[in-house]
Short mmCIF file of C-alpha atoms in Angstrom, two decimals:
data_model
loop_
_atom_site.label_atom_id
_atom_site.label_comp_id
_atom_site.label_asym_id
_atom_site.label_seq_id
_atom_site.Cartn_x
_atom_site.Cartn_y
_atom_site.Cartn_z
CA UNK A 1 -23.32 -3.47 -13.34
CA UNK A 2 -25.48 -5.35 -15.32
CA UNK A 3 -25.23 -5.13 -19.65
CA UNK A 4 -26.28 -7.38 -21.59
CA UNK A 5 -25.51 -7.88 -25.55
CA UNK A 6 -26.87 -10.40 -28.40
CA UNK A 7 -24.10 -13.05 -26.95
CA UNK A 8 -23.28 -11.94 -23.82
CA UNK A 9 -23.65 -10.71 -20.11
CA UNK A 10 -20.87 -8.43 -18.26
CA UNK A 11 -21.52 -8.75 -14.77
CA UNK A 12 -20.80 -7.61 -11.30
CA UNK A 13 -18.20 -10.59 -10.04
CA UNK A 14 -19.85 -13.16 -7.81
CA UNK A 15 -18.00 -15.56 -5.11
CA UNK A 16 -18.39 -18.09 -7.34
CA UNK A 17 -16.29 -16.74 -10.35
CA UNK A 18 -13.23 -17.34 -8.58
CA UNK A 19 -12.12 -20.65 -9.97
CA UNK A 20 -12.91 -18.98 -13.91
CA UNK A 21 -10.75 -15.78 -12.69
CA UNK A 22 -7.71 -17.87 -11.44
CA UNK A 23 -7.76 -20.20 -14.83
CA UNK A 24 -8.77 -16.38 -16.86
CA UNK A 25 -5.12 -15.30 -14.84
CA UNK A 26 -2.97 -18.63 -15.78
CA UNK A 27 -4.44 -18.68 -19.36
CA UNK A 28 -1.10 -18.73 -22.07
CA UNK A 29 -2.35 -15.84 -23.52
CA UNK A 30 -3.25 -13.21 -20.25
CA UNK A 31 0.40 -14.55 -18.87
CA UNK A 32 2.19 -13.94 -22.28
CA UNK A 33 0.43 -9.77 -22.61
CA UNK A 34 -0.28 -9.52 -19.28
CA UNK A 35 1.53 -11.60 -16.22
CA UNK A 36 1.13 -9.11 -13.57
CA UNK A 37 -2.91 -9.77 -13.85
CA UNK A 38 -3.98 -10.41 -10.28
CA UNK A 39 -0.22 -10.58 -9.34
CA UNK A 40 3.12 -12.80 -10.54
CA UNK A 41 1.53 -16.00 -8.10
CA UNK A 42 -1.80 -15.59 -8.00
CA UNK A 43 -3.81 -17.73 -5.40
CA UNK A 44 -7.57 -18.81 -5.38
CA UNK A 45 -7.55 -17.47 -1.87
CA UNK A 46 -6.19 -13.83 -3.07
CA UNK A 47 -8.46 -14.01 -5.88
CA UNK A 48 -11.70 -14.39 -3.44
CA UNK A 49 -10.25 -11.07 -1.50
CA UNK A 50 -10.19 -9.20 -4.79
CA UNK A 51 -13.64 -10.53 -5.49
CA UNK A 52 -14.68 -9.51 -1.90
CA UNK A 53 -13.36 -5.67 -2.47
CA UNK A 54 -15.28 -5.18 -5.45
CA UNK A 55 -18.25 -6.64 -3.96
CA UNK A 56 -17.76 -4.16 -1.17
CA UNK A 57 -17.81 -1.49 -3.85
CA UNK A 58 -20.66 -2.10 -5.47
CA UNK A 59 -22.65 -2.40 -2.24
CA UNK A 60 -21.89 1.23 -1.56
CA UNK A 61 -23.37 1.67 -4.74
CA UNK A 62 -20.67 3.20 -6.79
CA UNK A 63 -18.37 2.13 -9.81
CA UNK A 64 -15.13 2.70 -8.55
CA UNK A 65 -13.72 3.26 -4.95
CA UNK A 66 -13.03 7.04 -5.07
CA UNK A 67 -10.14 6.62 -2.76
CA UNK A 68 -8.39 4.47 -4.97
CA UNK A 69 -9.31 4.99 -8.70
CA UNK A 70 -6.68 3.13 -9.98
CA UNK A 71 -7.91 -0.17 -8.94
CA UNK A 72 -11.43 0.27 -10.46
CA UNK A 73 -13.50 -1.81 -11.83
CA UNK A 74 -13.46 -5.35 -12.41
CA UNK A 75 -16.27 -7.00 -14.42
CA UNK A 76 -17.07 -10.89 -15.74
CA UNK A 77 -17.83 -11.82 -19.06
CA UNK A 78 -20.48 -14.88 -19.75
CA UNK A 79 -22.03 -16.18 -22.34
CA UNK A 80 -25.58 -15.60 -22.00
CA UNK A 81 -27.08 -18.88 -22.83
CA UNK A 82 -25.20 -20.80 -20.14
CA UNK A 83 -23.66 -18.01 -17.83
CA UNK A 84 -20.27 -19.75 -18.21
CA UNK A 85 -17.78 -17.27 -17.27
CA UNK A 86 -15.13 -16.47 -20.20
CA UNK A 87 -12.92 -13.09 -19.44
CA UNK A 88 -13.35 -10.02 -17.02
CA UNK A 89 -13.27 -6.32 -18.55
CA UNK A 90 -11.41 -4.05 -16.15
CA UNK A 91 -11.96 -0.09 -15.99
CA UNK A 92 -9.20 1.54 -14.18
CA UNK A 93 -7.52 5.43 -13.88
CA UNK A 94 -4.38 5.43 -14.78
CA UNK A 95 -3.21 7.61 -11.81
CA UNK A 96 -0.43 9.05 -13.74
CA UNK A 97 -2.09 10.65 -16.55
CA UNK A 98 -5.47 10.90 -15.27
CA UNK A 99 -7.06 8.82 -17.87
CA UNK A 100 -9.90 6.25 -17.95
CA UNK A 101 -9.09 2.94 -19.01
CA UNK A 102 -10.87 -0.19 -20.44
CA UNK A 103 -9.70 -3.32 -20.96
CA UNK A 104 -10.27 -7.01 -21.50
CA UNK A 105 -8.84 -10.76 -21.09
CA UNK A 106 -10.71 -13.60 -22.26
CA UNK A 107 -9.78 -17.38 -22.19
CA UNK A 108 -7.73 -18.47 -25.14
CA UNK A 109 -10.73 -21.18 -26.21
CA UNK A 110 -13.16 -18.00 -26.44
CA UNK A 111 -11.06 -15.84 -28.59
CA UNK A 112 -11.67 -15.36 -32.44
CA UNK A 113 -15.20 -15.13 -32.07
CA UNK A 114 -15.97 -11.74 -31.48
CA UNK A 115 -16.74 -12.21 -27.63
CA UNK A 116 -13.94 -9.18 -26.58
CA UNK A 117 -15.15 -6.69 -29.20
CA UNK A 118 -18.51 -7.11 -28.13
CA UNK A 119 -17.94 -6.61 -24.43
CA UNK A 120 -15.26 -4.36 -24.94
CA UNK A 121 -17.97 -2.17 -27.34
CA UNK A 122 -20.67 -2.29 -24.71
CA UNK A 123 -18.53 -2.18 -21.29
CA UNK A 124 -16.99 1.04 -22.64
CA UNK A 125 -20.10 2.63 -23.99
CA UNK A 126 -21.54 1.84 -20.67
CA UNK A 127 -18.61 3.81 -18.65
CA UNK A 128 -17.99 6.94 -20.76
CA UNK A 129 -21.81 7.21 -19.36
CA UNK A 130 -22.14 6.08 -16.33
CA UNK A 131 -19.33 8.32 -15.34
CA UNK A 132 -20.29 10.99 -18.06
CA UNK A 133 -15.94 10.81 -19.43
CA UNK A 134 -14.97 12.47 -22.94
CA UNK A 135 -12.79 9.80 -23.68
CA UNK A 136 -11.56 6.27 -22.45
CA UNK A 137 -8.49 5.10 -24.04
CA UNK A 138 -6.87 1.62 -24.18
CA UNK A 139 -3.49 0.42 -24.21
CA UNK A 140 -2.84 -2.38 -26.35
CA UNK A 141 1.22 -4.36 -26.58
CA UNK A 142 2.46 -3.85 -30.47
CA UNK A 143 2.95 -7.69 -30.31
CA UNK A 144 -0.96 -8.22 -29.87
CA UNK A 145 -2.38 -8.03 -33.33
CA UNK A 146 -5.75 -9.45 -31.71
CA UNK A 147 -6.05 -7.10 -28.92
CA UNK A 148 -5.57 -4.16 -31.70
CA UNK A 149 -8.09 -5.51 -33.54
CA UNK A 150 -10.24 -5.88 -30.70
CA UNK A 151 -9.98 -2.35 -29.90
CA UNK A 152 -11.04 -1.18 -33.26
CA UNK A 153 -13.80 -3.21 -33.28
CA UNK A 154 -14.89 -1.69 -30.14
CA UNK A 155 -15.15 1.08 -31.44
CA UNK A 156 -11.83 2.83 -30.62
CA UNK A 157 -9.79 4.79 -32.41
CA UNK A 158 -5.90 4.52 -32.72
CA UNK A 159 -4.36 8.00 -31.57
CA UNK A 160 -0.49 6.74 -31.33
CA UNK A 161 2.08 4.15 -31.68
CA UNK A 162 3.73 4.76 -28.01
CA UNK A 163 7.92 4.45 -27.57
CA UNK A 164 9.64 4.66 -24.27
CA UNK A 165 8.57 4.64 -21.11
CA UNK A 166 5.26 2.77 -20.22
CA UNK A 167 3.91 2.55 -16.88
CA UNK A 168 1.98 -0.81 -17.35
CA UNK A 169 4.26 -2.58 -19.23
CA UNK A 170 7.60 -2.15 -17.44
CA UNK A 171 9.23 -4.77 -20.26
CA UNK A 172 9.51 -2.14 -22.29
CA UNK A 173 11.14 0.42 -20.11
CA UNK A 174 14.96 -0.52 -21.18
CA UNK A 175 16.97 0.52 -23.81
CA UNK A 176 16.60 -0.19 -27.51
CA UNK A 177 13.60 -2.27 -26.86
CA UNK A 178 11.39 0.04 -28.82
CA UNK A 179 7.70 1.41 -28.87
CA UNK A 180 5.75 -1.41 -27.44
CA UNK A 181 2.13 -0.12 -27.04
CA UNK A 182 -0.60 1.41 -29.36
CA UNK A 183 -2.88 3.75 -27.23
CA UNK A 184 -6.45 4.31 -28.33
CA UNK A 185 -9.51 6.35 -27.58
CA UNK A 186 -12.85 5.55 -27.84
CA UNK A 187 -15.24 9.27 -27.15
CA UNK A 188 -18.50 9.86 -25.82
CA UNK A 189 -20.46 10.36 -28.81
CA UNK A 190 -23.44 12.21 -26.33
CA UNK A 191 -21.05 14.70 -24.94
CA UNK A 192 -20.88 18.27 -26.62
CA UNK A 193 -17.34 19.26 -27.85
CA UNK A 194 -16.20 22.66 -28.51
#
C-alpha cells in the first residue's frame, strides 16, 4: 500500500519502523485507549515478527491474510517531507460481527494537527475500494473526545452510542460500568445501494 496525501504517506511497514512502532505502543496516550496494542509487554523483538508477517502478506500480493482476517492490516504513517514515522492505521475484521474496521494511533507530539483525520480519511477511502466493502465502521472509547473527532473528520458517521458488552474493550464488560464505545460508519460513496 502506498497513499499519499498533502502531509502525509501511509505505507507498507518496513524493518526499520520497528523502533517508531515500539515507542507508537508505549506512547501515554495508545496505553491509556488502547494497552493491548501489540500485546500488555511488548518487545522490539516481537514487534520485528509482526513487521515480518505483514511483510509476508504483502509479498503474496494481497491486503489481508485470508486465513486470518482479523489480524489485517497494519500500515505506517509519515510525514512526507522527512518520512519520520508518526502512527500506524490498522484495518482489521472483527470476526464476530463480520465487519471491516479502521483505525489509528499516532504519537502524542503529532496529535492536534490533523495528521489522524487525514490518514484516517484516505486509509479508509482506500479500503472500502480496494476491497470493494459497503461500509467500514470504527470503534471509538466514550472517554476519547479526540478519537471521536477524528472519526468525523474522516469522514465517518456516528451510528450508536454502544452499552454492554464490547469485544475490544473488555474494561467495559462488568457491571454498571456503562456504554463505553461510539461505533461509526464511514460508506462507499461508489457502490450502488438499493
Amino acid at each position: 500500500m502506498f497513499i499519499e496525501t498533502n502531509r502525509l504517506i501511509i505505507r507498507d511497514l518496513i524493518e526499520q519502523d520497528a523502533e517508531a512502532l515500539l515507542e507508537i505502543k508505549y506512547d501515554k496516550q495508545v496505553m491509556k485507549y488502547h494497552p493491548a496494542f501489540f500485546g500488555e509487554n511488548a518487545t522490539i523483538d516481537f514487534i520485528k515478527v509482526v513487521i515480518a508477517f505483514f511483510q509476508s502478506i504483502k509479498e503474496r500480493g494481497v491486503i489481508y491474510d485470508e486465513k486470518y482476517p482479523e489480524r489485517g492490516c497494519l500500515s505506517a504513517v509519515c510525514l512526507k517531507d522527512s518520512g519520520v514515522v508518526i502512527g500506524v492505521i490498522t484495518f482489521n475484521q472483527h470476526t464476530h460481527v463480520n465487519e471491516w474496521h479502521v483505525g489509528w494511533y499516532f504519537l502524542s507530539r503529532y496529535t492536534g494537527q490533523g495528521y489522524a483525520s487525514e490518514a484516517g480519511a484516505a486509509a479508509s477511502d482506500y479500503f472500502l475500494e480496494a476491497i470493494s466493502l459497503d461500509y467500514i465502521s470504527a470503534d471509538v472509547r466514550d472517554d476519547n473526545p479526540a478519537s471521536f473527532r477524528t472519526a468525523q473528520k474522516s469522514g465517518f458517521k456516528l451510528i450508536e452510542k454502544r452499552i454492554g458488552f464490547d469485544y475490544d474493550n473488555p474494561d467495559c464488560n462488568v457491571e454498571d460500568v456503562g456504554s463505553c464505545s461510539y461505533y461509526f460508519q464511514k460508506l462507499n460513496k461508489n457502490k450502488t445501494r438499493a
